[in-house]
Coordinates of C-alpha atoms in Angstrom, one line a residue:
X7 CA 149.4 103.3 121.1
X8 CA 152.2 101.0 120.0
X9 CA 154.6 104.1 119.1
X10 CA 153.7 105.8 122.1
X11 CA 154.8 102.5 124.2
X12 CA 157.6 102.1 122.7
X13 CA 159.0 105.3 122.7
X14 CA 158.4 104.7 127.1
X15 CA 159.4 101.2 126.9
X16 CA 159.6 99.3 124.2
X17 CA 161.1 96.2 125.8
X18 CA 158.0 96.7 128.6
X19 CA 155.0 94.4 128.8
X20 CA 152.8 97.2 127.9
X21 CA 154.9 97.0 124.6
X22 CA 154.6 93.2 124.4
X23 CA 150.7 93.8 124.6
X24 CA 150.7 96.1 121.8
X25 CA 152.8 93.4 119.6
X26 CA 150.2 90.7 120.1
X27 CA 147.2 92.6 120.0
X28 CA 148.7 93.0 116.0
X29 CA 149.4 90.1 115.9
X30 CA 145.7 88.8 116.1
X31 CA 144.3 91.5 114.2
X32 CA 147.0 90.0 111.3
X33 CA 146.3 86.5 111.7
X34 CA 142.2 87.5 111.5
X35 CA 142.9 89.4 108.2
X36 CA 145.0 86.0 106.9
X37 CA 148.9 87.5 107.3
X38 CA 150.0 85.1 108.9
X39 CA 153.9 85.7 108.3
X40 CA 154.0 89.3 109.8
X41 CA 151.5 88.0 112.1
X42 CA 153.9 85.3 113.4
X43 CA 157.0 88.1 113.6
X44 CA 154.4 90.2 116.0
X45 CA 153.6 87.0 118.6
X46 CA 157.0 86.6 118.5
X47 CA 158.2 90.2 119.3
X48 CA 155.8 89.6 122.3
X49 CA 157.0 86.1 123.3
X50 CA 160.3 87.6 123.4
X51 CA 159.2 90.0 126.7
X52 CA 156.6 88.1 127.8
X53 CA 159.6 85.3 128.2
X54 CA 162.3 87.9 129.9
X55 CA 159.8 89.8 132.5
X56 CA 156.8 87.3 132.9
X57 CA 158.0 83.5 132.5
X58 CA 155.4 81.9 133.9
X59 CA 152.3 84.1 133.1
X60 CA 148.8 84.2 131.8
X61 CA 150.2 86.5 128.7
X62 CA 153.3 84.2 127.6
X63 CA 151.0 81.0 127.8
X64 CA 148.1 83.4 125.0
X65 CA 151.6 84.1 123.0
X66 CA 152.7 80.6 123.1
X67 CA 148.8 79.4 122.6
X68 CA 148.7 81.8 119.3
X69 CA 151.7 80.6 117.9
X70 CA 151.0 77.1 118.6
X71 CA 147.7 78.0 116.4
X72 CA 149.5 79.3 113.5
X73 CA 151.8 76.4 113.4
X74 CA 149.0 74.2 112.7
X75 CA 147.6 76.4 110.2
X76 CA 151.0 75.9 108.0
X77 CA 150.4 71.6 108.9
X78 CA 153.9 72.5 111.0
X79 CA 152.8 70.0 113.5
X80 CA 155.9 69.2 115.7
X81 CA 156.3 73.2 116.4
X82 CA 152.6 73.2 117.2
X83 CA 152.8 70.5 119.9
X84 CA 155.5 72.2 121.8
X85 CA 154.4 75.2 121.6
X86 CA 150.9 74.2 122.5
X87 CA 151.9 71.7 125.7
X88 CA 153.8 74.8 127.0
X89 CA 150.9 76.8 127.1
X90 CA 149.0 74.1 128.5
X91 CA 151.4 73.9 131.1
X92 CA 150.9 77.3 132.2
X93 CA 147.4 77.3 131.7
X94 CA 147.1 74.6 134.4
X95 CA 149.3 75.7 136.9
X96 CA 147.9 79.5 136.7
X97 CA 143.9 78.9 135.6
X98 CA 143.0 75.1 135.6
X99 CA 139.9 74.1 134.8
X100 CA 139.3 77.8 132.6
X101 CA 138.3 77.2 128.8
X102 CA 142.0 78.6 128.3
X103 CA 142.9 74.8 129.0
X104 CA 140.1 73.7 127.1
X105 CA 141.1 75.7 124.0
X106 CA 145.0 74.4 124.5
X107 CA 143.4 70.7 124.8
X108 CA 141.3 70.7 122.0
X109 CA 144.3 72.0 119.7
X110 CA 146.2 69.6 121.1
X111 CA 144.3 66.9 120.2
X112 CA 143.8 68.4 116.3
X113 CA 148.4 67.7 116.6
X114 CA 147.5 64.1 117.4
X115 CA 145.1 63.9 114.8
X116 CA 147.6 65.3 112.4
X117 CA 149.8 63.0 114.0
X118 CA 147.8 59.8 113.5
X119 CA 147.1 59.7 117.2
X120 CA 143.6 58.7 117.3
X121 CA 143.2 57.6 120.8
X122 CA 145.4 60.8 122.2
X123 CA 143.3 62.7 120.2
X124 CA 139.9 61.9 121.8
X125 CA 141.1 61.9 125.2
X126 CA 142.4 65.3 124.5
X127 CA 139.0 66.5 123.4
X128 CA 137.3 64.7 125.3
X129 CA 138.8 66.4 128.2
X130 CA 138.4 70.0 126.4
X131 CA 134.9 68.9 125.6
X132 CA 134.3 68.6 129.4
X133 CA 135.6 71.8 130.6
X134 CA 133.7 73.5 127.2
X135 CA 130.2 72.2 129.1
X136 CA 131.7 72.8 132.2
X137 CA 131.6 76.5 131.7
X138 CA 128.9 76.8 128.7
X139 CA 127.2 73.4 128.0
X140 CA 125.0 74.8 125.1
X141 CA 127.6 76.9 123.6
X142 CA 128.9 76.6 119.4
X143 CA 132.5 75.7 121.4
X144 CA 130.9 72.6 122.6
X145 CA 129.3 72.0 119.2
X146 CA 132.7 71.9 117.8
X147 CA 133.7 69.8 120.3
X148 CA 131.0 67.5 120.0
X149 CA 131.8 67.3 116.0
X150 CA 135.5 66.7 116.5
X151 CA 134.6 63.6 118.6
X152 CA 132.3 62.8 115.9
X153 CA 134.7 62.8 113.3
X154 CA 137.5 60.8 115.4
X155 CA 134.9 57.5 116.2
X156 CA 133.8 57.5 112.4
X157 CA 137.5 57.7 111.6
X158 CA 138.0 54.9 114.1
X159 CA 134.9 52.9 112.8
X160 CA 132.8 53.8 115.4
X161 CA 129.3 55.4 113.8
X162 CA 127.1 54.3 116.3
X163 CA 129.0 56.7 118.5
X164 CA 130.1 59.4 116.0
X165 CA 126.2 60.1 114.9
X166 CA 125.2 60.3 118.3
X167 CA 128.2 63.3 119.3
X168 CA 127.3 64.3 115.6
X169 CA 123.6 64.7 116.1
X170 CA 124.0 66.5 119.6
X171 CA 126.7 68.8 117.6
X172 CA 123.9 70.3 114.8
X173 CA 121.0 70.4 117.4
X174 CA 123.3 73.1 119.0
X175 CA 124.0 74.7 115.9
X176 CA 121.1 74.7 114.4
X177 CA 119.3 76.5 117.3
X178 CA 122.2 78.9 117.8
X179 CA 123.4 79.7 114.3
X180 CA 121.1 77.7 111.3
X181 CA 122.5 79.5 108.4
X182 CA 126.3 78.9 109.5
X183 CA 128.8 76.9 107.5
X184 CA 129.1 74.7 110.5
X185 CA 125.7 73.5 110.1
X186 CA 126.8 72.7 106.8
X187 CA 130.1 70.9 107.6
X188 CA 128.0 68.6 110.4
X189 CA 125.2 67.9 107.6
X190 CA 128.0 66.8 105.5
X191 CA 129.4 64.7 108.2
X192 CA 126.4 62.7 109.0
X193 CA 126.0 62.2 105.1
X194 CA 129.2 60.4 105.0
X195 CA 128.2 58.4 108.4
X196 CA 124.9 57.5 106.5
X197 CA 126.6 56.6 103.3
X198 CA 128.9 54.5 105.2
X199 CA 125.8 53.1 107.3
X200 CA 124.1 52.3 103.5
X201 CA 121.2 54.7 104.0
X202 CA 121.7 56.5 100.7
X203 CA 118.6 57.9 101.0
X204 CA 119.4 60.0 104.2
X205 CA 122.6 60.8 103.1
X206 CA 121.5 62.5 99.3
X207 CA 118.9 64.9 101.8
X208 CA 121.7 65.7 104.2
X209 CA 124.1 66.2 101.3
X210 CA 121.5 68.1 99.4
X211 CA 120.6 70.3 102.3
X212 CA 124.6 71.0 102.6
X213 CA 124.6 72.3 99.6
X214 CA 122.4 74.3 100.1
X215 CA 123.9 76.2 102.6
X216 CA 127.4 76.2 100.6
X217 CA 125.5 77.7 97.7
X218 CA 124.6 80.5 99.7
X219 CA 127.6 81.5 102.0
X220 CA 130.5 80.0 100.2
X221 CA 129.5 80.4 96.4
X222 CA 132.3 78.7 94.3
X223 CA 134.0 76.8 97.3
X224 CA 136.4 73.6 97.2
X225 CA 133.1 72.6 100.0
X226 CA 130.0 73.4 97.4
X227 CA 132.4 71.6 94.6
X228 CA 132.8 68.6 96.6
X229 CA 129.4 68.7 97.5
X230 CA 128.3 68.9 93.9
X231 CA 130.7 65.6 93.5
X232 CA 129.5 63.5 96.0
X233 CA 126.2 63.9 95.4
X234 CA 126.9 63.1 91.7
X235 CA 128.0 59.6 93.2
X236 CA 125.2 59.2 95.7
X237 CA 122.5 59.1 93.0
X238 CA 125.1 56.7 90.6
X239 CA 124.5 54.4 93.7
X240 CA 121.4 55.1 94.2
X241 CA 120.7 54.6 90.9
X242 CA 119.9 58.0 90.1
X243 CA 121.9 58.1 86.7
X244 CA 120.3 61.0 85.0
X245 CA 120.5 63.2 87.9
X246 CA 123.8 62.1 88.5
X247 CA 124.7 63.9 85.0

């Protein structure tokens, strides 16, 4: 399909289609080099004959999305707030803003920004219920929000958005490594809280699911550690060994 655009047009928007559409299929197989020269092939038109569509804010979304992936933070923010801008002006209110505002707020993480962070997704968390208010998005909402109030010394807060977070995963996808990830989050909350007890069952059952979809992982190693130190505090010594 590409070849045959090009040959038509290949400076057209049909063309610039073709470009991204690669793009996303390379960034899903982990290319992320060639998959950043295809988003940008498309920017390019999408810039020239579209400059304030839906399509340049997805290309400008994408490669704000890759620029966090490589921890390039300050590229990610601009790229990302452009998109937002269009995003707003052409579909506000649509989980396009709400996927722009939650990467947003992972920048002011990055950034240190804790308080920009969770009015950023806060505001995606919103418009994530908004349109599907039992959906894995929200979930992952729910868990970032979570992890920004224990971060801020908040647990009170970050197990309740925590707890609503695996509810939601649990009925919609129980074996998934976010289950796992949220289990391992409330661990640390407990830990922090000085329930050890909770915390070695939630880290136990976290392991659990590592073992079994991510075999050999940095995640089932650290696991494997902080268990290891749970039952030293607990007092646990021989099954810490």
């Amino acid at each position: 399909a590409l070849e045959i655009r090009n040959r038509l047009n290949p400076s057209g928007l049909d063309a610039a289609e073709s470009f991204h559409n690669i793009g996303e299929v390379l960034s899903q197989r982990g290319d992320l080099v060639t998959a950043e020269e295809f988003y940008r092939r498309a920017l390019t038109i999408r810039e020239k004959l579209a400059p304030r569509g839906l399509p340049l804010a997805e290309s400008l979304h994408n490669l704000g999305t890759l620029a966090i992936k490589r921890e390039d933070f300050t590229v990610a923010r601009d790229l990302l707030e452009r998109a937002l801008d269009i995003y707003e002006q052409r579909a506000p209110g649509s989980l396009d803003v709400a996927f722009a505002l939650n990467n947003l707020g992972t920048v002011a993480i990055a950034n240190g920004d804790l308080l920009r962070a969770r009015e950023l997704k806060t505001r995606a968390l919103e418009l994530r219920q908004h349109h599907a208010p039992n959906s894995l998005a929200v979930a992952i909402s729910l868990h970032d929000l979570g992890r920004l109030d224990a971060s801020r010394g908040d647990l009170a807060s970050a197990e309740k958005w925590t707890e609503r977070a695996l509810a939601i995963q649990q009925r919609l996808a129980p074996d998934g490594l976010a289950v796992a990830e949220t289990l391992s989050t409330r661990a640390e909350l407990a830990e922090r809280a000085g329930e050890l007890k909770k915390a070695l069952a939630l880290r136990s059952e976290a392991l659990g699911l590592f073992r079994k979809l991510a075999p050999g992982s940095i995640a089932e190693a650290s696991t494997l550690h902080q268990l290891g130190s749970l039952n030293r505090s607990a007092g646990q010594f021989a099954t810490a060994e």
